[in-house]
PDB file of C-alpha atoms and ligand atoms in Angstrom:
ATOM      1  CA  UNK A   1       0.000   0.000   0.000  1.00  0.00           C
ATOM      2  CA  UNK A   2       2.837   2.403   0.837  1.00  0.00           C
ATOM      3  CA  UNK A   3       4.421   1.787  -2.589  1.00  0.00           C
ATOM      4  CA  UNK A   4       1.058   2.472  -4.262  1.00  0.00           C
ATOM      5  CA  UNK A   5       0.522   5.729  -2.331  1.00  0.00           C
ATOM      6  CA  UNK A   6       4.043   6.918  -3.172  1.00  0.00           C
ATOM      7  CA  UNK A   7       3.541   6.054  -6.857  1.00  0.00           C
ATOM      8  CA  UNK A   8       0.302   8.063  -6.938  1.00  0.00           C
ATOM      9  CA  UNK A   9       2.153  10.891  -5.198  1.00  0.00           C
ATOM     10  CA  UNK A  10       4.618  10.947  -8.170  1.00  0.00           C
ATOM     11  CA  UNK A  11       1.650  11.272 -10.525  1.00  0.00           C
ATOM     12  CA  UNK A  12      -0.012  14.030  -8.470  1.00  0.00           C
ATOM     13  CA  UNK A  13       3.250  16.015  -8.497  1.00  0.00           C
ATOM     14  CA  UNK A  14       3.170  15.921 -12.313  1.00  0.00           C
ATOM     15  CA  UNK A  15      -0.452  17.166 -12.700  1.00  0.00           C
ATOM     16  CA  UNK A  16      -1.109  20.695 -14.013  1.00  0.00           C
ATOM     17  CA  UNK A  17      -3.127  22.970 -11.735  1.00  0.00           C
ATOM     18  CA  UNK A  18      -6.881  22.558 -12.283  1.00  0.00           C
ATOM     19  CA  UNK A  19      -8.896  25.135 -14.263  1.00  0.00           C
ATOM     20  CA  UNK A  20     -12.127  25.473 -12.292  1.00  0.00           C
ATOM     21  CA  UNK A  21     -13.980  27.153 -15.206  1.00  0.00           C
ATOM     22  CA  UNK A  22     -13.829  23.844 -17.103  1.00  0.00           C
ATOM     23  CA  UNK A  23     -14.873  21.806 -14.077  1.00  0.00           C
ATOM     24  CA  UNK A  24     -11.365  20.439 -13.543  1.00  0.00           C
ATOM     25  CA  UNK A  25     -11.622  19.363  -9.902  1.00  0.00           C
ATOM     26  CA  UNK A  26      -9.156  16.694  -8.919  1.00  0.00           C
ATOM     27  CA  UNK A  27      -9.876  13.497  -7.017  1.00  0.00           C
ATOM     28  CA  UNK A  28      -8.203  13.110  -3.619  1.00  0.00           C
ATOM     29  CA  UNK A  29      -5.080  10.976  -3.566  1.00  0.00           C
ATOM     30  CA  UNK A  30      -6.310   8.142  -1.327  1.00  0.00           C
ATOM     31  CA  UNK A  31      -9.306   7.642  -3.578  1.00  0.00           C
ATOM     32  CA  UNK A  32      -7.014   7.731  -6.641  1.00  0.00           C
ATOM     33  CA  UNK A  33      -5.049   4.770  -5.270  1.00  0.00           C
ATOM     34  CA  UNK A  34      -8.175   2.640  -4.819  1.00  0.00           C
ATOM     35  CA  UNK A  35      -9.774   3.830  -8.073  1.00  0.00           C
ATOM     36  CA  UNK A  36      -6.628   3.071 -10.081  1.00  0.00           C
ATOM     37  CA  UNK A  37      -6.444  -0.488  -8.755  1.00  0.00           C
ATOM     38  CA  UNK A  38     -10.126  -0.960  -9.559  1.00  0.00           C
ATOM     39  CA  UNK A  39      -9.760   0.420 -13.123  1.00  0.00           C
ATOM     40  CA  UNK A  40      -6.657  -1.725 -13.718  1.00  0.00           C
ATOM     41  CA  UNK A  41      -8.596  -4.842 -12.685  1.00  0.00           C
ATOM     42  CA  UNK A  42     -11.686  -3.889 -14.704  1.00  0.00           C
ATOM     43  CA  UNK A  43      -9.672  -3.182 -17.878  1.00  0.00           C
ATOM     44  CA  UNK A  44      -7.050  -5.931 -17.448  1.00  0.00           C
ATOM     45  CA  UNK A  45      -5.588  -6.901 -20.853  1.00  0.00           C
ATOM     46  CA  UNK A  46      -7.923  -4.476 -22.658  1.00  0.00           C
ATOM     47  CA  UNK A  47      -7.521  -1.333 -24.766  1.00  0.00           C
ATOM     48  CA  UNK A  48      -8.848   1.613 -22.762  1.00  0.00           C
ATOM     49  CA  UNK A  49      -9.773   5.152 -23.923  1.00  0.00           C
ATOM     50  CA  UNK A  50     -10.072   8.011 -21.429  1.00  0.00           C
ATOM     51  CA  UNK A  51     -12.470  10.768 -22.522  1.00  0.00           C
ATOM     52  CA  UNK A  52     -10.860  13.573 -20.481  1.00  0.00           C
ATOM     53  CA  UNK A  53      -8.590  12.769 -17.531  1.00  0.00           C
ATOM     54  CA  UNK A  54      -7.501  15.693 -15.370  1.00  0.00           C
ATOM     55  CA  UNK A  55      -7.374  13.355 -12.378  1.00  0.00           C
ATOM     56  CA  UNK A  56      -4.600  11.359 -14.096  1.00  0.00           C
ATOM     57  CA  UNK A  57      -6.090   7.952 -13.274  1.00  0.00           C
ATOM     58  CA  UNK A  58      -4.766   6.797 -16.674  1.00  0.00           C
ATOM     59  CA  UNK A  59      -1.177   7.530 -15.594  1.00  0.00           C
ATOM     60  CA  UNK A  60      -1.647   5.886 -12.188  1.00  0.00           C
ATOM     61  CA  UNK A  61      -3.024   2.718 -13.780  1.00  0.00           C
ATOM     62  CA  UNK A  62      -0.104   2.424 -16.230  1.00  0.00           C
ATOM     63  CA  UNK A  63       2.517   3.360 -13.604  1.00  0.00           C
ATOM     64  CA  UNK A  64       1.277   0.991 -10.857  1.00  0.00           C
ATOM     65  CA  UNK A  65       1.377  -1.857 -13.370  1.00  0.00           C
ATOM     66  CA  UNK A  66       4.797  -0.940 -14.804  1.00  0.00           C
ATOM     67  CA  UNK A  67       6.307  -0.713 -11.309  1.00  0.00           C
ATOM     68  CA  UNK A  68       4.890  -4.154 -10.446  1.00  0.00           C
ATOM     69  CA  UNK A  69       2.828  -2.742  -7.583  1.00  0.00           C
ATOM     70  CA  UNK A  70      -0.177  -4.406  -9.219  1.00  0.00           C
ATOM     71  CA  UNK A  71       0.267  -7.266 -11.652  1.00  0.00           C
ATOM     72  CA  UNK A  72      -2.639  -6.502 -13.978  1.00  0.00           C
ATOM     73  CA  UNK A  73      -3.721  -3.595 -16.174  1.00  0.00           C
ATOM     74  CA  UNK A  74      -4.809  -2.527 -19.675  1.00  0.00           C
ATOM     75  CA  UNK A  75      -2.728  -3.419 -22.746  1.00  0.00           C
ATOM     76  CA  UNK A  76      -3.092   0.113 -24.142  1.00  0.00           C
ATOM     77  CA  UNK A  77      -4.348   3.452 -22.779  1.00  0.00           C
ATOM     78  CA  UNK A  78      -5.089   6.603 -24.799  1.00  0.00           C
ATOM     79  CA  UNK A  79      -6.192   9.854 -23.123  1.00  0.00           C
ATOM     80  CA  UNK A  80      -8.351  12.194 -25.249  1.00  0.00           C
ATOM     81  CA  UNK A  81      -8.437  15.654 -23.632  1.00  0.00           C
ATOM     82  CA  UNK A  82      -8.921  19.233 -24.896  1.00  0.00           C
ATOM     83  CA  UNK A  83      -6.324  20.573 -22.433  1.00  0.00           C
ATOM     84  CA  UNK A  84      -2.818  20.383 -23.906  1.00  0.00           C
ATOM     85  CA  UNK A  85      -1.362  20.645 -20.391  1.00  0.00           C
ATOM     86  CA  UNK A  86      -3.090  17.409 -19.440  1.00  0.00           C
ATOM     87  CA  UNK A  87      -1.996  15.680 -22.661  1.00  0.00           C
ATOM     88  CA  UNK A  88       1.590  16.868 -22.067  1.00  0.00           C
ATOM     89  CA  UNK A  89       1.488  15.660 -18.475  1.00  0.00           C
ATOM     90  CA  UNK A  90       0.578  12.203 -19.799  1.00  0.00           C
ATOM     91  CA  UNK A  91       3.355  12.257 -22.445  1.00  0.00           C
ATOM     92  CA  UNK A  92       5.959  13.700 -20.058  1.00  0.00           C
ATOM     93  CA  UNK A  93       5.283  11.025 -17.435  1.00  0.00           C
ATOM     94  CA  UNK A  94       5.046   8.201 -19.994  1.00  0.00           C
ATOM     95  CA  UNK A  95       8.403   9.236 -21.512  1.00  0.00           C
ATOM     96  CA  UNK A  96      10.136   9.554 -18.153  1.00  0.00           C
ATOM     97  CA  UNK A  97       8.890   6.236 -16.774  1.00  0.00           C
ATOM     98  CA  UNK A  98       8.898   4.390 -20.126  1.00  0.00           C
ATOM     99  CA  UNK A  99       5.191   3.635 -19.975  1.00  0.00           C
ATOM    100  CA  UNK A 100       4.976   2.351 -23.557  1.00  0.00           C
ATOM    101  CA  UNK A 101       1.263   1.507 -23.349  1.00  0.00           C
ATOM    102  CA  UNK A 102       0.226   5.095 -22.487  1.00  0.00           C
ATOM    103  CA  UNK A 103      -0.282   8.054 -24.868  1.00  0.00           C
ATOM    104  CA  UNK A 104      -2.497  11.112 -25.293  1.00  0.00           C
ATOM    105  CA  UNK A 105      -4.393  12.879 -28.036  1.00  0.00           C
ATOM    106  CA  UNK A 106      -5.464  16.534 -27.925  1.00  0.00           C
ATOM    107  CA  UNK A 107      -9.200  16.369 -28.682  1.00  0.00           C
ATOM    108  CA  UNK A 108     -12.349  18.368 -27.937  1.00  0.00           C
ATOM    109  CA  UNK A 109     -15.311  16.072 -27.361  1.00  0.00           C
ATOM    110  CA  UNK A 110     -17.626  18.487 -29.192  1.00  0.00           C
ATOM    111  CA  UNK A 111     -15.809  17.451 -32.393  1.00  0.00           C
ATOM    112  CA  UNK A 112     -16.191  14.197 -34.283  1.00  0.00           C
ATOM    113  CA  UNK A 113     -14.408  11.362 -32.491  1.00  0.00           C
ATOM    114  CA  UNK A 114     -11.034  10.988 -34.271  1.00  0.00           C
ATOM    115  CA  UNK A 115     -10.794   7.210 -33.935  1.00  0.00           C
ATOM    116  CA  UNK A 116      -9.769   4.499 -33.727  1.00  0.00           C
ATOM    117  CA  UNK A 117     -13.183   3.153 -32.712  1.00  0.00           C
ATOM    118  CA  UNK A 118     -12.130  -0.324 -31.649  1.00  0.00           C
ATOM    119  CA  UNK A 119     -11.233   0.259 -27.989  1.00  0.00           C
ATOM    120  CA  UNK A 120     -12.546  -2.412 -25.612  1.00  0.00           C
ATOM    121  CA  UNK A 121     -13.616   0.096 -22.982  1.00  0.00           C
ATOM    122  CA  UNK A 122     -13.743   3.756 -22.021  1.00  0.00           C
ATOM    123  CA  UNK A 123     -13.459   5.745 -18.806  1.00  0.00           C
ATOM    124  CA  UNK A 124     -14.770   9.238 -18.213  1.00  0.00           C
ATOM    125  CA  UNK A 125     -15.017  11.626 -15.269  1.00  0.00           C
ATOM    126  CA  UNK A 126     -16.789  14.464 -17.136  1.00  0.00           C
ATOM    127  CA  UNK A 127     -18.344  17.795 -16.064  1.00  0.00           C
ATOM    128  CA  UNK A 128     -21.081  16.465 -13.787  1.00  0.00           C
ATOM    129  CA  UNK A 129     -24.010  18.311 -15.324  1.00  0.00           C
ATOM    130  CA  UNK A 130     -25.536  19.868 -12.181  1.00  0.00           C
ATOM    131  CA  UNK A 131     -27.060  22.666 -14.309  1.00  0.00           C
ATOM    132  CA  UNK A 132     -28.062  20.623 -17.372  1.00  0.00           C
ATOM    133  CA  UNK A 133     -29.485  17.397 -15.911  1.00  0.00           C
ATOM    134  CA  UNK A 134     -26.380  15.499 -17.048  1.00  0.00           C
ATOM    135  CA  UNK A 135     -26.407  16.524 -20.719  1.00  0.00           C
ATOM    136  CA  UNK A 136     -22.674  17.338 -20.516  1.00  0.00           C
ATOM    137  CA  UNK A 137     -22.031  13.874 -19.072  1.00  0.00           C
ATOM    138  CA  UNK A 138     -23.887  12.326 -21.995  1.00  0.00           C
ATOM    139  CA  UNK A 139     -21.691  14.165 -24.524  1.00  0.00           C
ATOM    140  CA  UNK A 140     -18.576  12.556 -22.986  1.00  0.00           C
ATOM    141  CA  UNK A 141     -20.360   9.192 -22.693  1.00  0.00           C
ATOM    142  CA  UNK A 142     -21.402   9.364 -26.352  1.00  0.00           C
ATOM    143  CA  UNK A 143     -17.757   9.854 -27.375  1.00  0.00           C
ATOM    144  CA  UNK A 144     -16.760   6.962 -25.145  1.00  0.00           C
ATOM    145  CA  UNK A 145     -19.356   4.725 -26.781  1.00  0.00           C
ATOM    146  CA  UNK A 146     -17.992   5.788 -30.187  1.00  0.00           C
ATOM    147  CA  UNK A 147     -14.468   4.878 -29.075  1.00  0.00           C
ATOM    148  CA  UNK A 148     -15.667   1.297 -28.554  1.00  0.00           C
ATOM    149  CA  UNK A 149     -17.742   1.158 -31.754  1.00  0.00           C
ATOM    150  CA  UNK A 150     -20.779   0.954 -29.423  1.00  0.00           C
ATOM    151  CA  UNK A 151     -19.690  -2.572 -28.539  1.00  0.00           C
ATOM    152  CA  UNK A 152     -17.607  -2.151 -25.377  1.00  0.00           C
ATOM    153  CA  UNK A 153     -17.870  -1.229 -21.725  1.00  0.00           C
ATOM    154  CA  UNK A 154     -17.672   2.157 -20.043  1.00  0.00           C
ATOM    155  CA  UNK A 155     -16.931   3.413 -16.544  1.00  0.00           C
ATOM    156  CA  UNK A 156     -18.588   6.770 -15.862  1.00  0.00           C
ATOM    157  CA  UNK A 157     -17.626   8.720 -12.747  1.00  0.00           C
ATOM    158  CA  UNK A 158     -20.342  11.170 -11.658  1.00  0.00           C
ATOM    159  CA  UNK A 159     -21.758  12.831  -8.545  1.00  0.00           C
ATOM    160  CA  UNK A 160     -23.613  10.554  -6.169  1.00  0.00           C
ATOM    161  CA  UNK A 161     -25.453  11.974  -3.159  1.00  0.00           C
ATOM    162  CA  UNK A 162     -28.763  10.669  -1.814  1.00  0.00           C
ATOM    163  CA  UNK A 163     -29.509  13.992  -0.062  1.00  0.00           C
ATOM    164  CA  UNK A 164     -29.289  16.157  -3.210  1.00  0.00           C
ATOM    165  CA  UNK A 165     -31.810  16.125  -6.070  1.00  0.00           C
ATOM    166  CA  UNK A 166     -29.555  17.022  -9.000  1.00  0.00           C
ATOM    167  CA  UNK A 167     -27.187  14.020  -8.846  1.00  0.00           C
ATOM    168  CA  UNK A 168     -30.195  11.702  -8.847  1.00  0.00           C
ATOM    169  CA  UNK A 169     -31.661  13.437 -11.940  1.00  0.00           C
ATOM    170  CA  UNK A 170     -28.255  13.238 -13.635  1.00  0.00           C
ATOM    171  CA  UNK A 171     -27.890   9.519 -12.841  1.00  0.00           C
ATOM    172  CA  UNK A 172     -31.380   8.831 -14.219  1.00  0.00           C
ATOM    173  CA  UNK A 173     -30.631  10.758 -17.432  1.00  0.00           C
ATOM    174  CA  UNK A 174     -27.313   8.992 -18.027  1.00  0.00           C
ATOM    175  CA  UNK A 175     -29.013   5.630 -17.622  1.00  0.00           C
ATOM    176  CA  UNK A 176     -31.833   6.740 -19.968  1.00  0.00           C
ATOM    177  CA  UNK A 177     -29.218   7.810 -22.534  1.00  0.00           C
ATOM    178  CA  UNK A 178     -27.297   4.538 -22.125  1.00  0.00           C
ATOM    179  CA  UNK A 179     -30.448   2.473 -22.664  1.00  0.00           C
ATOM    180  CA  UNK A 180     -31.414   4.544 -25.734  1.00  0.00           C
ATOM    181  CA  UNK A 181     -27.964   3.715 -27.177  1.00  0.00           C
ATOM    182  CA  UNK A 182     -28.457  -0.019 -26.525  1.00  0.00           C
ATOM    183  CA  UNK A 183     -26.153  -0.090 -23.516  1.00  0.00           C
ATOM    184  CA  UNK A 184     -27.232  -1.460 -20.154  1.00  0.00           C
ATOM    185  CA  UNK A 185     -26.069  -0.710 -16.606  1.00  0.00           C
ATOM    186  CA  UNK A 186     -23.831  -3.540 -15.389  1.00  0.00           C
ATOM    187  CA  UNK A 187     -23.153  -2.148 -11.929  1.00  0.00           C
ATOM    188  CA  UNK A 188     -22.997   0.993  -9.848  1.00  0.00           C
ATOM    189  CA  UNK A 189     -20.419   1.445  -7.109  1.00  0.00           C
ATOM    190  CA  UNK A 190     -21.881   4.162  -4.889  1.00  0.00           C
ATOM    191  CA  UNK A 191     -20.249   7.097  -3.109  1.00  0.00           C
ATOM    192  CA  UNK A 192     -16.595   6.119  -3.564  1.00  0.00           C
ATOM    193  CA  UNK A 193     -14.532   9.248  -4.214  1.00  0.00           C
ATOM    194  CA  UNK A 194     -13.922  12.711  -2.729  1.00  0.00           C
ATOM    195  CA  UNK A 195     -12.487  15.814  -4.489  1.00  0.00           C
ATOM    196  CA  UNK A 196     -10.579  19.019  -3.861  1.00  0.00           C
ATOM    197  CA  UNK A 197     -13.852  20.976  -4.160  1.00  0.00           C
ATOM    198  CA  UNK A 198     -14.017  24.014  -1.829  1.00  0.00           C
ATOM    199  CA  UNK A 199     -17.754  24.690  -2.112  1.00  0.00           C
ATOM    200  CA  UNK A 200     -18.840  21.033  -1.667  1.00  0.00           C
ATOM    201  CA  UNK A 201     -15.999  19.143   0.056  1.00  0.00           C
ATOM    202  CA  UNK A 202     -18.282  16.229   1.022  1.00  0.00           C
ATOM    203  CA  UNK A 203     -19.755  15.631  -2.436  1.00  0.00           C
ATOM    204  CA  UNK A 204     -18.875  12.098  -3.533  1.00  0.00           C
ATOM    205  CA  UNK A 205     -18.905  10.341  -6.878  1.00  0.00           C
ATOM    206  CA  UNK A 206     -19.747   6.816  -7.960  1.00  0.00           C
ATOM    207  CA  UNK A 207     -18.617   4.488 -10.742  1.00  0.00           C
ATOM    208  CA  UNK A 208     -21.444   3.683 -13.122  1.00  0.00           C
ATOM    209  CA  UNK A 209     -20.426   0.785 -15.371  1.00  0.00           C
ATOM    210  CA  UNK A 210     -22.286   0.256 -18.657  1.00  0.00           C
ATOM    211  CA  UNK A 211     -21.950  -2.282 -21.472  1.00  0.00           C
ATOM    212  CA  UNK A 212     -23.138  -2.412 -25.084  1.00  0.00           C
ATOM    213  CA  UNK A 213     -25.743  -5.092 -25.806  1.00  0.00           C
ATOM    214  CA  UNK A 214     -24.442  -8.064 -27.820  1.00  0.00           C
ATOM    215  CA  UNK A 215     -24.430  -7.227 -31.534  1.00  0.00           C
ATOM    216  CA  UNK A 216     -24.889  -3.490 -30.870  1.00  0.00           C
ATOM    217  CA  UNK A 217     -23.889  -1.275 -33.825  1.00  0.00           C
ATOM    218  CA  UNK A 218     -23.085   2.459 -34.037  1.00  0.00           C
ATOM    219  CA  UNK A 219     -26.326   4.391 -34.798  1.00  0.00           C
ATOM    220  CA  UNK A 220     -24.750   6.780 -37.309  1.00  0.00           C
ATOM    221  CA  UNK A 221     -21.441   8.362 -38.225  1.00  0.00           C
ATOM    222  CA  UNK A 222     -19.728  10.396 -35.502  1.00  0.00           C
ATOM    223  CA  UNK A 223     -20.712  14.086 -35.853  1.00  0.00           C
ATOM    224  CA  UNK A 224     -19.796  17.366 -34.118  1.00  0.00           C
ATOM    225  CA  UNK A 225     -22.154  18.425 -31.335  1.00  0.00           C
ATOM    226  CA  UNK A 226     -23.570  21.863 -32.058  1.00  0.00           C
ATOM    227  CA  UNK A 227     -27.059  21.762 -30.496  1.00  0.00           C
ATOM    228  CA  UNK A 228     -27.241  24.929 -28.325  1.00  0.00           C
ATOM    229  CA  UNK A 229     -29.690  23.233 -25.962  1.00  0.00           C
ATOM    230  CA  UNK A 230     -27.236  20.395 -25.347  1.00  0.00           C
ATOM    231  CA  UNK A 231     -24.410  22.857 -24.807  1.00  0.00           C
ATOM    232  CA  UNK A 232     -26.022  25.514 -22.592  1.00  0.00           C
ATOM    233  CA  UNK A 233     -24.747  25.226 -19.004  1.00  0.00           C
ATOM    234  CA  UNK A 234     -22.129  22.663 -20.132  1.00  0.00           C
ATOM    235  CA  UNK A 235     -19.576  23.676 -17.461  1.00  0.00           C
ATOM    236  CA  UNK A 236     -22.150  25.116 -15.015  1.00  0.00           C
ATOM    237  CA  UNK A 237     -24.927  27.730 -15.075  1.00  0.00           C
ATOM    238  CA  UNK A 238     -24.504  30.033 -18.124  1.00  0.00           C
ATOM    239  CA  UNK A 239     -21.149  28.429 -19.008  1.00  0.00           C
ATOM    240  CA  UNK A 240     -21.487  27.102 -22.563  1.00  0.00           C
ATOM    241  CA  UNK A 241     -18.232  25.893 -24.175  1.00  0.00           C
ATOM    242  CA  UNK A 242     -16.218  28.690 -25.822  1.00  0.00           C
ATOM    243  CA  UNK A 243     -12.724  27.172 -25.838  1.00  0.00           C
ATOM    244  CA  UNK A 244     -11.623  24.618 -28.416  1.00  0.00           C
ATOM    245  CA  UNK A 245      -8.270  23.746 -26.817  1.00  0.00           C
ATOM    246  CA  UNK A 246      -6.406  24.856 -23.700  1.00  0.00           C
ATOM    247  CA  UNK A 247      -2.931  25.661 -25.059  1.00  0.00           C
ATOM    248  CA  UNK A 248       0.055  24.943 -22.869  1.00  0.00           C
ATOM    249  CA  UNK A 249       2.726  27.562 -22.221  1.00  0.00           C
ATOM    250  CA  UNK A 250       5.846  25.410 -22.013  1.00  0.00           C
ATOM    251  CA  UNK A 251       7.855  25.439 -18.799  1.00  0.00           C
ATOM    252  CA  UNK A 252      11.048  23.580 -18.005  1.00  0.00           C
ATOM    253  CA  UNK A 253      10.636  23.630 -14.238  1.00  0.00           C
ATOM    254  CA  UNK A 254       7.460  21.573 -14.023  1.00  0.00           C
ATOM    255  CA  UNK A 255       6.330  20.739 -10.471  1.00  0.00           C
ATOM    256  CA  UNK A 256       8.395  23.579  -8.952  1.00  0.00           C
ATOM    257  CA  UNK A 257       7.136  26.928  -7.608  1.00  0.00           C
ATOM    258  CA  UNK A 258       7.058  29.742 -10.193  1.00  0.00           C
ATOM    259  CA  UNK A 259       8.887  33.016  -9.532  1.00  0.00           C
ATOM    260  CA  UNK A 260       5.625  35.022  -9.588  1.00  0.00           C
ATOM    261  CA  UNK A 261       4.303  32.995  -6.633  1.00  0.00           C
ATOM    262  CA  UNK A 262       6.726  34.328  -4.006  1.00  0.00           C
ATOM    263  CA  UNK A 263       9.314  36.929  -3.098  1.00  0.00           C
ATOM    264  CA  UNK A 264      12.176  36.869  -0.534  1.00  0.00           C
ATOM    265  CA  UNK A 265      12.487  38.959   2.634  1.00  0.00           C
ATOM    266  CA  UNK A 266      16.261  38.927   3.064  1.00  0.00           C
ATOM    267  CA  UNK A 267      18.304  38.312   6.209  1.00  0.00           C
ATOM    268  CA  UNK A 268      20.197  41.286   7.613  1.00  0.00           C
ATOM    269  CA  UNK A 269      23.751  41.198   6.252  1.00  0.00           C
ATOM    270  CA  UNK A 270      26.111  39.555   8.774  1.00  0.00           C
ATOM    271  CA  UNK A 271      28.573  42.141  10.087  1.00  0.00           C
TER     272      UNK A 271
HETATM  273  C1  SAM B 301     -14.209  18.265 -16.793  1.00  0.00           C
HETATM  274  S1  SAM B 301     -13.034  17.465 -15.784  1.00  0.00           S
HETATM  275  C2  SAM B 301     -14.090  16.712 -14.580  1.00  0.00           C
HETATM  276  C3  SAM B 301     -13.506  16.525 -13.205  1.00  0.00           C
HETATM  277  C4  SAM B 301     -12.421  15.508 -13.092  1.00  0.00           C
HETATM  278  N1  SAM B 301     -12.295  15.132 -11.715  1.00  0.00           N
HETATM  279  C5  SAM B 301     -11.093  16.090 -13.572  1.00  0.00           C
HETATM  280  O1  SAM B 301     -10.690  17.131 -13.060  1.00  0.00           O
HETATM  281  O2  SAM B 301     -10.478  15.498 -14.420  1.00  0.00           O
HETATM  282  C6  SAM B 301     -12.537  16.085 -16.752  1.00  0.00           C
HETATM  283  C7  SAM B 301     -11.610  16.318 -17.892  1.00  0.00           C
HETATM  284  O3  SAM B 301     -12.362  16.725 -19.040  1.00  0.00           O
HETATM  285  C8  SAM B 301     -11.568  17.585 -19.801  1.00  0.00           C
HETATM  286  N2  SAM B 301     -12.451  18.361 -20.680  1.00  0.00           N
HETATM  287  C9  SAM B 301     -13.247  19.395 -20.355  1.00  0.00           C
HETATM  288  N3  SAM B 301     -13.910  19.837 -21.435  1.00  0.00           N
HETATM  289  C10 SAM B 301     -13.524  19.061 -22.477  1.00  0.00           C
HETATM  290  C11 SAM B 301     -13.863  19.005 -23.850  1.00  0.00           C
HETATM  291  N4  SAM B 301     -14.723  19.862 -24.372  1.00  0.00           N
HETATM  292  N5  SAM B 301     -13.290  18.050 -24.615  1.00  0.00           N
HETATM  293  C12 SAM B 301     -12.386  17.180 -24.085  1.00  0.00           C
HETATM  294  N6  SAM B 301     -12.025  17.179 -22.788  1.00  0.00           N
HETATM  295  C13 SAM B 301     -12.582  18.109 -21.985  1.00  0.00           C
HETATM  296  C14 SAM B 301     -10.838  18.412 -18.765  1.00  0.00           C
HETATM  297  O4  SAM B 301      -9.658  19.001 -19.314  1.00  0.00           O
HETATM  298  C15 SAM B 301     -10.544  17.380 -17.690  1.00  0.00           C
HETATM  299  O5  SAM B 301      -9.299  16.791 -17.890  1.00  0.00           O
END
């Protein structure tokens, strides 16, 4: 367990700072350890696509396996994310630790899915859709389904709280969308994870696992999503998408404090 926590700590150190306006809110480290083991077991020997991954579960899964801390894991992992900083964090870590099975692709999920569409499974922890009844979740889920040619499995990480109304509406709408796409709910693992979320520190998320029905086929060709009703409140109330990609400003000193963050009050000169 100590080796696993320290490995996840390496990954956390490599993560870019979250951009709250795009609902980047990172999972707490203890929950990342358990979630990574669970994802590695679920996707053992399979090809796995991440539709967005600020949390960096993809890196943890590949790293824990490579280091021999767990002896199972996916055969290939590709992260599709619109934030270049997150894609670079994946590439930087994969290069440094020689994680040959891990790579990233800069992609906005409003655009057509770039392919390939023969992944065995997908994972997404999307914007949770509190202000759009989960429509934003369904956009990410749709891209995940496309990644598997509508024939694979998906793990969807969304808010789960029995006291609040909106997470229940969101969960119902995701399941409705899954059923309408000929997927069914295999299992739901309730209230597992906590986040660095100042205004709701106790809000938990669940894993909702879905699977395409045998013989399921893609309904139509992948298309961009441009329906204003689907996009209104995508990242929260009044926050429709306006950014295609988050562009990274390159830094050499990744993981270290930047000069703008501090100044020095000097010691008196020694006489
Ligand atoms: C929205 S956050 C959800 C919270 C999650 N715990 C996290 O921080 O990763 C999930 C990921 O989706 C990515 N994302 C947001 N909007 C996107 C878009 N339009 N296309 C692709 N990825 C997007 C973010 O960069 C982030 O990595």
